[in-house]
Amino acid sequence: RNEIKLEKYSTVIDIEARVLSDIARNHIIPSALKYQNRLIENVKGLKEIFGEEEFKKLAKEQMSLITNISENISTIKLGVETLMKAREAAKAVSESQEQAEDYCNKVKPLFDVIRDASDDLEMMVDDELWPMTKYREMLFTK
C-alpha cells in the first residue's frame, strides 16, 4: 500500500509540474510580453511627443513596469527550466521512497518560484490580455 501511495504522490507532482510549466510558457509569458510591448509603444509615443526632460518624468512609471515585467518573465523562464531538470532527475530515480522524496524536496519547492512571479504579473498585466480568471474575479464569481 505504501508503495502505491508513493507512486501516486510522485505521479501527481509530476503532472502538476508539467501543467505548471505549460501554463507558464504558453499562457503567462506570452500575455506578459504582449502587455510589455504595449507599454513600450506607449513609452516610444511619449518620447516622440514630449521633450527629454518631460518624457523622463512622464514615462517613469511605464519604464518601471516594463522592468518589473521583464524581471518576472526571466524568473518564470529560469524557474521552468530548473523545474523541468529537477522533474527529469526525480523521474529517473527507481526506488519509490527516494523518488517521492525528490519530488517533495527538489521539485515541489520550485512551484513557488514560478507561482510568485506569475502572481506578480497577474497584478500588472491588463485584464484584457490575461488569459485566465484573476483571483479577484474569482471572489465574485457565482
Coordinates of N, CA and C in Angstrom, one line a residue:
R1 N 0.8 -1.2 0.0 CA 0.0 0.0 0.0 C 0.9 1.3 0.0
N2 N 1.9 1.2 0.8 CA 2.8 2.4 0.9 C 3.4 2.7 -0.5
E3 N 3.8 1.6 -1.2 CA 4.4 1.7 -2.5 C 3.5 2.4 -3.5
I4 N 2.2 2.0 -3.4 CA 1.2 2.6 -4.3 C 1.0 4.1 -4.0
K5 N 0.9 4.4 -2.7 CA 0.8 5.8 -2.3 C 2.0 6.7 -2.7
L6 N 3.2 6.1 -2.6 CA 4.3 6.9 -3.0 C 4.3 7.1 -4.5
E7 N 4.0 6.1 -5.3 CA 3.9 6.2 -6.7 C 2.9 7.2 -7.2
K8 N 1.7 7.2 -6.5 CA 0.6 8.1 -6.8 C 1.1 9.6 -6.5
Y9 N 1.7 9.8 -5.4 CA 2.2 11.1 -5.0 C 3.2 11.6 -6.1
S10 N 4.2 10.8 -6.4 CA 5.2 11.1 -7.4 C 4.5 11.5 -8.8
T11 N 3.5 10.7 -9.2 CA 2.8 10.9 -10.4 C 2.0 12.3 -10.4
V12 N 1.4 12.5 -9.3 CA 0.6 13.8 -9.1 C 1.5 15.0 -9.2
I13 N 2.6 15.0 -8.5 CA 3.6 16.1 -8.5 C 4.2 16.2 -9.9
D14 N 4.5 15.1 -10.6 CA 5.0 15.2 -12.0 C 4.0 15.8 -12.9
I15 N 2.7 15.5 -12.8 CA 1.7 16.1 -13.6 C 1.5 17.6 -13.3
E16 N 1.5 17.9 -12.0 CA 1.5 19.3 -11.7 C 2.6 20.1 -12.2
A17 N 3.8 19.6 -12.2 CA 5.0 20.2 -12.7 C 4.8 20.5 -14.2
R18 N 4.4 19.5 -15.0 CA 4.2 19.6 -16.4 C 3.1 20.7 -16.7
V19 N 2.0 20.6 -16.0 CA 0.9 21.6 -16.2 C 1.4 23.0 -15.9
L20 N 2.1 23.2 -14.8 CA 2.6 24.5 -14.4 C 3.5 25.0 -15.4
S21 N 4.4 24.2 -15.9 CA 5.3 24.6 -17.0 C 4.6 25.0 -18.2
D22 N 3.6 24.2 -18.6 CA 2.8 24.5 -19.8 C 2.1 25.9 -19.7
I23 N 1.4 26.1 -18.6 CA 0.7 27.3 -18.4 C 1.7 28.5 -18.4
A24 N 2.8 28.4 -17.7 CA 3.8 29.5 -17.6 C 4.3 29.8 -19.0
R25 N 4.7 28.8 -19.8 CA 5.3 29.0 -21.1 C 4.3 29.4 -22.2
N26 N 3.1 28.9 -22.1 CA 2.2 29.1 -23.2 C 1.1 30.1 -23.0
H27 N 0.9 30.5 -21.7 CA -0.1 31.5 -21.4 C 0.4 32.7 -20.7
I28 N 1.1 32.5 -19.6 CA 1.5 33.7 -18.8 C 2.6 34.5 -19.5
I29 N 3.7 33.9 -19.9 CA 4.7 34.7 -20.6 C 4.2 35.4 -21.8
P30 N 3.5 34.7 -22.8 CA 3.0 35.5 -23.9 C 2.1 36.6 -23.6
S31 N 1.3 36.5 -22.6 CA 0.4 37.6 -22.2 C 1.2 38.8 -21.6
A32 N 2.2 38.4 -20.8 CA 3.0 39.5 -20.2 C 3.8 40.2 -21.3
L33 N 4.3 39.4 -22.3 CA 5.1 40.1 -23.4 C 4.2 41.0 -24.2
K34 N 2.9 40.6 -24.5 CA 2.0 41.5 -25.2 C 1.8 42.8 -24.5
Y35 N 1.6 42.7 -23.2 CA 1.4 43.9 -22.4 C 2.6 44.7 -22.3
Q36 N 3.8 44.1 -22.2 CA 5.0 44.8 -22.2 C 5.2 45.6 -23.5
N37 N 4.9 44.9 -24.6 CA 5.1 45.6 -25.9 C 4.1 46.8 -26.0
R38 N 2.9 46.7 -25.5 CA 2.0 47.9 -25.4 C 2.7 49.0 -24.7
L39 N 3.2 48.7 -23.5 CA 3.9 49.7 -22.7 C 5.1 50.3 -23.5
I40 N 5.8 49.5 -24.1 CA 7.0 50.0 -24.9 C 6.5 51.0 -26.0
E41 N 5.4 50.6 -26.7 CA 4.9 51.5 -27.7 C 4.4 52.8 -27.1
N42 N 3.8 52.7 -25.9 CA 3.4 53.9 -25.2 C 4.6 54.8 -24.8
V43 N 5.6 54.2 -24.4 CA 6.8 55.0 -24.0 C 7.5 55.6 -25.2
K44 N 7.5 54.9 -26.3 CA 8.0 55.5 -27.6 C 7.2 56.7 -28.0
G45 N 5.9 56.6 -27.9 CA 5.0 57.7 -28.2 C 5.2 58.9 -27.3
L46 N 5.4 58.7 -26.0 CA 5.6 59.8 -25.1 C 6.9 60.4 -25.5
K47 N 7.9 59.7 -25.9 CA 9.2 60.2 -26.2 C 9.2 61.1 -27.5
E48 N 8.3 60.7 -28.4 CA 8.2 61.5 -29.6 C 7.4 62.8 -29.4
I49 N 6.5 62.8 -28.5 CA 5.6 63.9 -28.3 C 6.3 64.9 -27.3
F50 N 6.9 64.5 -26.2 CA 7.4 65.4 -25.2 C 8.9 65.5 -25.3
G51 N 9.4 66.6 -24.8 CA 10.9 66.7 -24.7 C 11.5 65.8 -23.8
E52 N 12.8 65.7 -23.8 CA 13.6 64.7 -23.0 C 13.3 64.9 -21.5
E53 N 13.3 66.1 -21.0 CA 13.0 66.4 -19.6 C 11.6 65.9 -19.2
E54 N 10.6 66.3 -19.9 CA 9.2 66.0 -19.6 C 9.0 64.5 -19.8
F55 N 9.6 63.9 -20.8 CA 9.5 62.5 -21.1 C 9.9 61.6 -19.9
K56 N 11.1 61.9 -19.4 CA 11.6 61.2 -18.2 C 10.6 61.2 -17.1
K57 N 10.0 62.3 -16.8 CA 9.1 62.4 -15.7 C 7.8 61.7 -16.0
L58 N 7.3 61.8 -17.2 CA 6.0 61.2 -17.6 C 6.1 59.7 -17.8
A59 N 7.2 59.2 -18.3 CA 7.3 57.7 -18.6 C 8.0 56.9 -17.5
K60 N 8.2 57.6 -16.4 CA 8.9 56.9 -15.2 C 8.2 55.6 -14.8
E61 N 6.9 55.7 -14.6 CA 6.1 54.6 -14.1 C 6.0 53.4 -15.2
Q62 N 5.9 53.8 -16.5 CA 5.8 52.8 -17.5 C 7.2 52.1 -17.6
M63 N 8.3 52.8 -17.5 CA 9.6 52.2 -17.5 C 9.8 51.2 -16.4
S64 N 9.3 51.6 -15.2 CA 9.4 50.8 -14.0 C 8.6 49.5 -14.2
L65 N 7.4 49.6 -14.8 CA 6.6 48.5 -15.0 C 7.2 47.6 -16.1
I66 N 7.8 48.1 -17.1 CA 8.5 47.3 -18.1 C 9.6 46.5 -17.5
T67 N 10.3 47.1 -16.6 CA 11.4 46.5 -15.9 C 10.9 45.3 -15.1
N68 N 9.9 45.6 -14.3 CA 9.3 44.6 -13.4 C 8.8 43.4 -14.2
I69 N 8.1 43.7 -15.3 CA 7.6 42.6 -16.2 C 8.8 41.8 -16.7
S70 N 9.8 42.4 -17.2 CA 11.0 41.7 -17.7 C 11.6 40.8 -16.6
E71 N 11.7 41.3 -15.4 CA 12.3 40.5 -14.3 C 11.5 39.3 -14.0
N72 N 10.1 39.5 -14.0 CA 9.2 38.3 -13.7 C 9.2 37.3 -14.8
I73 N 9.3 37.8 -16.0 CA 9.3 36.8 -17.1 C 10.6 36.0 -17.1
S74 N 11.7 36.7 -16.8 CA 13.0 36.0 -16.6 C 13.0 35.0 -15.5
T75 N 12.4 35.4 -14.4 CA 12.3 34.5 -13.2 C 11.4 33.2 -13.6
I76 N 10.3 33.4 -14.3 CA 9.5 32.3 -14.7 C 10.2 31.4 -15.7
K77 N 10.9 32.0 -16.7 CA 11.6 31.2 -17.7 C 12.7 30.3 -17.0
L78 N 13.5 30.9 -16.1 CA 14.5 30.2 -15.4 C 13.9 29.2 -14.5
G79 N 12.8 29.5 -13.8 CA 12.2 28.6 -12.9 C 11.6 27.4 -13.6
V80 N 11.0 27.6 -14.8 CA 10.5 26.5 -15.6 C 11.7 25.5 -16.0
E81 N 12.8 26.1 -16.5 CA 13.9 25.3 -16.9 C 14.4 24.5 -15.7
T82 N 14.6 25.1 -14.6 CA 15.1 24.4 -13.4 C 14.1 23.3 -13.0
L83 N 12.8 23.7 -13.0 CA 11.7 22.7 -12.6 C 11.8 21.5 -13.5
M84 N 11.9 21.7 -14.8 CA 11.9 20.6 -15.8 C 13.2 19.7 -15.5
K85 N 14.3 20.3 -15.2 CA 15.5 19.5 -14.9 C 15.3 18.7 -13.7
A86 N 14.8 19.3 -12.6 CA 14.5 18.6 -11.3 C 13.5 17.5 -11.5
R87 N 12.5 17.8 -12.3 CA 11.5 16.8 -12.6 C 12.0 15.5 -13.3
E88 N 12.9 15.8 -14.3 CA 13.5 14.7 -15.0 C 14.4 13.9 -14.1
A89 N 15.2 14.6 -13.2 CA 16.1 13.9 -12.3 C 15.3 13.0 -11.3
A90 N 14.2 13.6 -10.8 CA 13.3 12.8 -9.9 C 12.7 11.6 -10.6
K91 N 12.3 11.8 -11.8 CA 11.6 10.7 -12.5 C 12.6 9.6 -12.8
A92 N 13.8 9.9 -12.9 CA 14.8 8.9 -13.2 C 15.2 8.0 -12.0
V93 N 14.8 8.4 -10.8 CA 15.0 7.6 -9.6 C 14.1 6.4 -9.6
S94 N 14.7 5.2 -9.4 CA 13.9 4.0 -9.5 C 13.2 3.6 -8.2
E95 N 13.8 3.9 -7.1 CA 13.2 3.5 -5.8 C 12.1 4.5 -5.4
S96 N 10.9 4.0 -5.1 CA 9.7 4.8 -4.8 C 9.8 5.8 -3.7
Q97 N 10.4 5.4 -2.6 CA 10.5 6.3 -1.4 C 11.5 7.4 -1.8
E98 N 12.6 7.1 -2.4 CA 13.6 8.1 -2.8 C 13.0 9.1 -3.8
Q99 N 12.3 8.5 -4.8 CA 11.7 9.3 -5.8 C 10.6 10.3 -5.3
A100 N 9.8 9.8 -4.4 CA 8.8 10.7 -3.7 C 9.5 11.8 -2.9
E101 N 10.6 11.5 -2.3 CA 11.3 12.5 -1.5 C 11.9 13.5 -2.4
D102 N 12.4 13.1 -3.6 CA 13.0 14.0 -4.6 C 11.9 14.9 -5.1
Y103 N 10.7 14.4 -5.4 CA 9.6 15.2 -5.9 C 9.2 16.2 -4.8
C104 N 9.2 15.7 -3.5 CA 8.7 16.6 -2.4 C 9.8 17.7 -2.1
N105 N 11.1 17.3 -2.1 CA 12.1 18.3 -1.6 C 12.8 19.0 -2.7
K106 N 12.8 18.5 -4.0 CA 13.5 19.2 -5.0 C 12.6 19.7 -6.1
V107 N 11.5 19.1 -6.4 CA 10.6 19.6 -7.4 C 9.5 20.5 -6.9
K108 N 8.8 20.1 -5.9 CA 7.6 20.9 -5.5 C 8.0 22.3 -5.0
P109 N 9.2 22.5 -4.3 CA 9.5 23.9 -3.9 C 9.7 24.8 -5.0
L110 N 10.0 24.3 -6.2 CA 10.2 25.2 -7.4 C 8.9 25.7 -7.9
F111 N 7.8 25.1 -7.5 CA 6.5 25.6 -7.9 C 6.3 27.1 -7.4
D112 N 6.8 27.3 -6.2 CA 6.6 28.6 -5.5 C 7.3 29.7 -6.3
V113 N 8.4 29.5 -6.8 CA 9.2 30.5 -7.5 C 8.4 31.0 -8.8
I114 N 7.9 30.0 -9.5 CA 7.1 30.3 -10.7 C 5.8 30.9 -10.3
R115 N 5.2 30.4 -9.3 CA 3.9 30.9 -8.8 C 4.0 32.4 -8.4
D116 N 5.0 32.7 -7.6 CA 5.2 34.1 -7.1 C 5.4 35.1 -8.2
A117 N 6.2 34.7 -9.2 CA 6.4 35.6 -10.4 C 5.1 35.8 -11.2
S118 N 4.4 34.7 -11.3 CA 3.2 34.7 -12.1 C 2.1 35.5 -11.4
D119 N 2.1 35.4 -10.1 CA 1.1 36.3 -9.3 C 1.4 37.7 -9.4
D120 N 2.7 38.1 -9.4 CA 3.1 39.5 -9.6 C 2.7 39.9 -11.0
L121 N 2.9 39.1 -12.0 CA 2.5 39.5 -13.4 C 1.0 39.6 -13.5
E122 N 0.2 38.8 -12.8 CA -1.2 38.9 -12.8 C -1.7 40.2 -12.3
M123 N -1.0 40.8 -11.3 CA -1.4 42.1 -10.8 C -1.0 43.2 -11.8
M124 N 0.0 43.0 -12.7 CA 0.5 44.1 -13.6 C -0.2 44.1 -14.9
V125 N -0.5 42.9 -15.5 CA -0.9 42.7 -16.8 C -2.4 43.1 -16.9
D126 N -2.7 43.8 -18.0 CA -4.1 44.3 -18.3 C -5.0 43.1 -18.3
D127 N -6.2 43.3 -17.7 CA -7.3 42.2 -17.7 C -7.6 41.7 -19.0
E128 N -7.6 42.5 -20.1 CA -7.9 42.0 -21.4 C -6.9 41.0 -21.9
L129 N -5.7 41.1 -21.5 CA -4.7 40.3 -22.0 C -4.4 39.0 -21.2
W130 N -4.8 39.1 -20.0 CA -4.6 37.9 -19.0 C -5.5 36.8 -19.4
P131 N -4.9 35.6 -19.7 CA -5.7 34.5 -20.3 C -6.6 33.7 -19.3
M132 N -6.3 33.9 -18.1 CA -7.1 33.1 -17.1 C -7.9 34.1 -16.2
T133 N -8.8 33.5 -15.4 CA -9.5 34.3 -14.4 C -8.6 34.8 -13.3
K134 N -8.6 36.0 -13.0 CA -7.8 36.6 -12.0 C -8.4 36.2 -10.6
Y135 N -7.6 36.2 -9.6 CA -8.0 35.8 -8.2 C -9.2 36.7 -7.8
R136 N -9.0 38.0 -8.0 CA -10.1 38.9 -7.5 C -11.4 38.7 -8.3
E137 N -11.3 38.2 -9.5 CA -12.5 37.9 -10.2 C -13.2 36.7 -9.7
M138 N -12.4 35.7 -9.2 CA -13.0 34.5 -8.7 C -13.8 34.8 -7.4
L139 N -13.4 35.8 -6.7 CA -14.1 36.1 -5.4 C -15.6 36.5 -5.7
F140 N -15.8 37.0 -6.9 CA -17.2 37.5 -7.2 C -17.9 36.6 -8.2
T141 N -17.3 35.5 -8.5 CA -18.0 34.5 -9.4 C -19.0 33.7 -8.7
K142 N -20.2 33.5 -9.2 CA -21.2 32.7 -8.6 C -21.1 31.3 -9.1

